[in-house]
Amino acid sequence: MASAGANGDGQDVSRRQYQILLHQCSYANTAAARTRCRDDVRQTYHVGAANPSLDCRTYSGVTVCGKIMLGPSERACVRDSVARGISYRRSEVECYAFL
C-alpha cells in the first residue's frame, strides 16, 4: 500500500488509479519533471477506496488522471490543437503524451 503525505493526509484512490497517476509521470518531458510528478503523486494520493471524483480520461490509448502539468511546448500544442477543433481535454492528453 502506498503511503500518504508526510502529514498523513492525502486523497484516497484505488490501486488502479494510483498506478495510472504514477505511470502518467513517464510522459513528462524531462527527468526532473518526471521525478517531481512522481513525488507529487506520492504526497497527494494514497491507495484506499476508489475515488469517483478523480478526473480520469483516455484518448488515443493513453489514460491520465487528475491535473496534468504541461510545459510551454505542450501548452502551445494544446492551443494549436484546440484552434483546429480538437477538444481541450483530448488535446491536453495527446500533447502531454506524444509531444
Short mmCIF file of C-alpha atoms in Angstrom, two decimals:
data_model
loop_
_atom_site.label_atom_id
_atom_site.label_comp_id
_atom_site.label_asym_id
_atom_site.label_seq_id
_atom_site.Cartn_x
_atom_site.Cartn_y
_atom_site.Cartn_z
CA MET A 1 0.00 0.00 0.00
CA ALA A 2 1.30 3.44 -0.89
CA SER A 3 1.78 5.90 1.91
CA ALA A 4 0.15 9.29 2.21
CA GLY A 5 2.00 12.54 2.50
CA ALA A 6 4.28 13.24 5.45
CA ASN A 7 1.46 14.78 7.47
CA GLY A 8 -0.83 11.79 6.90
CA ASP A 9 -3.30 13.50 4.61
CA GLY A 10 -3.95 12.68 1.01
CA GLN A 11 -6.70 11.61 -1.29
CA ASP A 12 -7.85 8.01 -1.36
CA VAL A 13 -7.64 6.44 -4.81
CA SER A 14 -7.91 2.85 -5.96
CA ARG A 15 -4.75 0.89 -6.67
CA ARG A 16 -5.52 1.20 -10.42
CA GLN A 17 -5.98 4.97 -10.16
CA TYR A 18 -2.70 5.24 -8.23
CA GLN A 19 -0.88 3.20 -10.90
CA ILE A 20 -2.29 5.46 -13.63
CA LEU A 21 -1.19 8.57 -11.74
CA LEU A 22 2.34 7.23 -11.36
CA HIS A 23 2.52 5.93 -14.93
CA GLN A 24 1.43 9.23 -16.45
CA CYS A 25 4.56 10.78 -14.92
CA SER A 26 6.58 8.87 -17.53
CA TYR A 27 5.18 11.26 -20.16
CA ALA A 28 6.69 14.36 -18.51
CA ASN A 29 9.27 15.87 -20.85
CA THR A 30 12.33 15.98 -18.54
CA ALA A 31 13.82 13.73 -15.88
CA ALA A 32 13.30 16.45 -13.27
CA ALA A 33 9.64 16.82 -14.26
CA ARG A 34 9.15 13.05 -14.07
CA THR A 35 10.68 12.93 -10.60
CA ARG A 36 8.65 15.92 -9.41
CA CYS A 37 5.48 14.32 -10.81
CA ARG A 38 6.09 11.02 -9.00
CA ASP A 39 6.89 12.87 -5.76
CA ASP A 40 3.67 14.89 -6.09
CA VAL A 41 1.63 11.73 -6.66
CA ARG A 42 3.14 10.05 -3.59
CA GLN A 43 2.44 13.14 -1.45
CA THR A 44 -1.08 13.79 -2.75
CA TYR A 45 -2.63 10.32 -3.13
CA HIS A 46 -2.70 7.03 -1.28
CA VAL A 47 -4.22 3.68 -2.09
CA GLY A 48 -7.56 3.17 -0.43
CA ALA A 49 -11.05 3.34 -1.86
CA ALA A 50 -11.69 4.24 -5.49
CA ASN A 51 -12.17 7.97 -5.97
CA PRO A 52 -15.09 8.54 -8.36
CA SER A 53 -14.40 12.29 -8.43
CA LEU A 54 -10.82 11.87 -9.72
CA ASP A 55 -10.82 13.24 -13.26
CA CYS A 56 -9.57 10.31 -15.37
CA ARG A 57 -9.75 10.29 -19.16
CA THR A 58 -8.44 8.18 -22.02
CA TYR A 59 -7.61 9.41 -25.50
CA SER A 60 -5.55 7.65 -28.19
CA GLY A 61 -4.92 4.76 -25.82
CA VAL A 62 -3.44 6.96 -23.07
CA THR A 63 -5.15 7.24 -19.69
CA VAL A 64 -4.38 10.07 -17.30
CA CYS A 65 -5.97 11.18 -14.06
CA GLY A 66 -6.04 14.50 -12.25
CA LYS A 67 -4.31 17.69 -13.29
CA ILE A 68 -1.59 17.38 -15.91
CA MET A 69 1.37 19.74 -15.55
CA LEU A 70 2.11 20.91 -19.10
CA GLY A 71 5.34 22.55 -20.18
CA PRO A 72 5.45 25.54 -22.55
CA SER A 73 5.69 23.45 -25.74
CA GLU A 74 2.85 21.23 -24.59
CA ARG A 75 0.65 24.26 -23.81
CA ALA A 76 1.40 25.62 -27.30
CA CYS A 77 0.45 22.24 -28.76
CA VAL A 78 -2.85 22.33 -26.85
CA ARG A 79 -3.63 25.85 -28.10
CA ASP A 80 -2.91 24.79 -31.69
CA SER A 81 -4.98 21.63 -31.41
CA VAL A 82 -7.94 23.45 -29.86
CA ALA A 83 -7.72 26.06 -32.64
CA ARG A 84 -8.02 23.17 -35.13
CA GLY A 85 -11.20 21.97 -33.43
CA ILE A 86 -9.92 19.23 -31.13
CA SER A 87 -11.38 19.33 -27.62
CA TYR A 88 -9.23 20.78 -24.86
CA ARG A 89 -9.30 17.55 -22.85
CA ARG A 90 -8.19 15.42 -25.78
CA SER A 91 -5.53 17.95 -26.81
CA GLU A 92 -4.18 18.08 -23.27
CA VAL A 93 -3.72 14.30 -23.08
CA GLU A 94 -2.33 13.87 -26.58
CA CYS A 95 0.09 16.79 -26.36
CA TYR A 96 1.31 15.60 -22.94
CA ALA A 97 1.81 12.01 -24.05
CA PHE A 98 3.05 12.39 -27.61
CA LEU A 99 4.94 15.68 -27.82
#
